[in-house]
Amino acid sequence: MHNFPLPMRTTHVGYVHGQRNAQGEYHPGVDLNYGAPQEDKGRLIIAPTELEIIHVDRQPYYGRTVVGVNHDLDLAFRFMHLDKILVEQGQWVDPETYLARCGDDDGSADHRYHRGMTAHLHYDVMRPSVLKQRGMNVMTWRASVTRRDVFDDVYVNPAELHGALRTLLATPRPEIPKTKNGQRVDYLR
Ligand SMILES: [Zn+2]
């Protein structure tokens, strides 16, 4: 059990680790948002620990993404849907270094296909050694994300790493706003 700083100052948690979403997928990691979308976009994201930045890119669904590894801890930290990225691949950063700014990027090439989610940080943590045993790495890891058996071994619940997140999760969650047709607002991917 560690007590690293959360990567983004937050008062809200969207989808939590392992929570099934409407598409029947398991959600790895946690979605952090401060509250109102206008407060979240541009909010600074920090490194929870010392990291080697091993991957910076933009992909469908994930949007702009930063991946950092702490080799001593055997933990890979992924930060997604970013607005502006402030680090480069190959860089080593100290704890609390600014990594990026929070965004709503889903990687859409064309705005017509934008899923319309609100700004938040998707944050998840993986064990590189488990991926390696399966002939994969953090960058090639994609499709098996929905399989519970794989999911449980590869991903670490961020609440194990952050006291502030454990506190947040223990407090009652605010009512999730609904749209006119009764659907939940898509804060939460
Ligand atoms: Zn998410």
XYZ file of C-alpha atoms and ligand atoms in Angstrom:
190
model
C 0.000 0.000 0.000
C 1.521 3.284 -1.146
C 0.482 6.861 -0.632
C 1.485 8.629 -3.818
C -0.087 11.965 -4.772
C -3.027 11.631 -7.164
C -2.054 12.650 -10.711
C -4.790 15.291 -10.815
C -6.378 17.338 -8.079
C -9.948 16.147 -7.999
C -13.199 16.149 -6.115
C -15.016 13.662 -8.346
C -14.517 10.109 -9.489
C -16.315 8.817 -12.572
C -15.952 5.195 -13.539
C -13.995 3.377 -10.865
C -11.627 0.465 -11.245
C -13.359 -2.681 -12.492
C -16.765 -1.055 -12.828
C -18.743 -2.400 -15.749
C -19.949 0.225 -18.188
C -22.994 0.256 -20.446
C -21.102 -1.641 -23.166
C -20.327 -4.523 -20.817
C -16.657 -3.691 -20.589
C -14.595 -3.613 -17.453
C -13.154 -0.234 -16.714
C -9.441 -0.317 -15.915
C -8.280 2.389 -13.567
C -10.262 5.419 -12.569
C -11.690 8.533 -14.176
C -10.864 11.725 -12.325
C -12.598 15.014 -12.787
C -12.659 18.059 -10.610
C -16.310 18.847 -11.046
C -17.582 21.081 -13.774
C -16.078 20.375 -17.209
C -14.909 23.946 -17.585
C -12.796 23.445 -14.455
C -11.260 20.205 -15.683
C -10.019 21.102 -19.147
C -6.452 22.327 -18.880
C -5.968 21.204 -15.281
C -2.394 20.087 -14.679
C -1.566 16.400 -14.326
C 1.488 15.396 -12.286
C 3.680 12.301 -12.100
C 2.668 10.225 -9.058
C 6.199 8.782 -8.760
C 9.532 8.910 -10.559
C 8.834 7.765 -14.120
C 10.514 6.970 -17.402
C 8.186 8.294 -20.086
C 8.057 5.353 -22.478
C 5.215 6.361 -24.735
C 3.595 9.550 -26.003
C 1.041 9.380 -28.786
C -2.538 9.850 -29.932
C -4.853 6.927 -30.654
C -8.508 6.333 -31.428
C -10.608 6.236 -28.263
C -7.658 6.891 -25.906
C -6.832 10.242 -27.449
C -3.566 11.875 -26.500
C -1.833 9.489 -24.131
C 1.247 9.457 -21.912
C 2.651 6.247 -20.441
C 5.327 6.277 -17.755
C 7.017 3.349 -16.012
C 8.539 3.043 -12.578
C 10.831 0.075 -13.089
C 11.618 -0.451 -9.393
C 7.928 -0.750 -8.552
C 7.045 -2.734 -11.712
C 4.237 -0.278 -12.408
C 3.217 1.420 -15.678
C 1.005 4.500 -15.357
C -1.237 5.567 -18.270
C -2.825 8.998 -18.658
C -5.412 9.460 -21.413
C -7.718 11.942 -23.180
C -5.077 14.627 -22.638
C -5.201 18.147 -23.962
C -1.604 19.385 -24.049
C 1.293 16.978 -23.409
C 4.239 18.512 -21.558
C 6.797 15.644 -21.638
C 8.606 13.718 -24.337
C 9.178 10.047 -24.923
C 12.449 8.919 -23.343
C 12.413 11.589 -20.631
C 12.845 10.664 -16.956
C 10.762 12.728 -14.556
C 10.679 13.236 -10.790
C 7.520 12.831 -8.719
C 5.047 15.726 -9.194
C 6.566 16.816 -12.520
C 3.901 18.255 -14.809
C 3.072 15.655 -17.464
C 0.157 17.128 -19.345
C -3.051 19.080 -19.148
C -6.432 17.403 -18.747
C -8.553 17.222 -21.876
C -11.462 15.580 -23.657
C -9.532 14.039 -26.556
C -10.917 10.719 -27.784
C -8.561 10.507 -30.758
C -11.224 11.298 -33.335
C -9.754 12.270 -36.651
C -12.913 14.123 -37.490
C -14.953 16.144 -35.047
C -18.179 14.569 -36.399
C -17.141 11.307 -34.771
C -16.182 12.828 -31.454
C -17.944 10.923 -28.706
C -18.650 14.142 -26.907
C -17.283 13.185 -23.535
C -16.445 15.876 -21.055
C -12.901 16.597 -19.935
C -11.521 14.141 -17.427
C -8.377 12.144 -16.755
C -8.524 8.422 -17.475
C -5.789 7.013 -15.251
C -4.805 3.373 -15.014
C -1.897 1.346 -13.686
C -0.490 -1.898 -15.078
C 2.172 -4.420 -14.145
C 4.726 -4.592 -16.987
C 6.097 -7.931 -15.733
C 2.690 -9.599 -16.160
C 2.381 -8.243 -19.690
C 5.881 -9.465 -20.481
C 5.003 -12.988 -19.318
C 2.252 -12.925 -21.968
C 4.508 -11.672 -24.726
C 3.007 -8.184 -24.635
C 4.023 -4.768 -23.433
C 2.237 -1.604 -22.410
C 2.112 -0.372 -26.005
C 0.865 -3.596 -27.615
C -1.670 -4.256 -24.883
C -5.081 -3.495 -26.314
C -7.759 -5.965 -27.160
C -7.945 -8.166 -24.091
C -9.005 -5.333 -21.883
C -12.561 -6.614 -21.514
C -11.547 -10.072 -20.300
C -11.930 -10.277 -16.563
C -9.333 -13.022 -16.076
C -6.676 -10.986 -17.837
C -7.839 -7.703 -16.407
C -7.380 -8.714 -12.774
C -3.772 -9.805 -13.251
C -2.560 -6.954 -15.406
C -4.155 -3.937 -13.751
C -3.542 -2.506 -10.308
C -6.398 -0.698 -8.611
C -5.207 2.934 -8.280
C -6.851 3.073 -4.850
C -4.016 0.815 -3.647
C -1.555 3.575 -4.494
C -3.304 6.780 -3.430
C -4.646 7.577 0.026
C -6.520 10.579 -1.372
C -8.389 8.295 -3.765
C -9.322 5.886 -1.005
C -10.759 8.839 0.930
C -12.701 10.073 -2.108
C -14.144 6.624 -2.792
C -15.252 6.304 0.823
C -17.327 9.495 0.627
C -20.782 9.443 -0.978
C -20.666 10.074 -4.719
C -22.568 13.055 -6.083
C -25.644 12.397 -8.157
C -24.656 11.773 -11.759
C -26.372 14.275 -14.041
C -28.747 12.945 -16.686
C -29.564 14.272 -20.112
C -33.096 15.011 -21.320
C -33.640 11.434 -22.517
C -32.550 9.988 -19.197
C -29.110 8.794 -20.256
C -26.229 9.358 -17.932
C -23.961 12.166 -19.035
C -20.829 10.681 -20.481
C -18.380 11.999 -17.934
C -17.083 8.683 -17.244
C -15.079 6.979 -19.893
Zn -11.735 5.803 -18.009
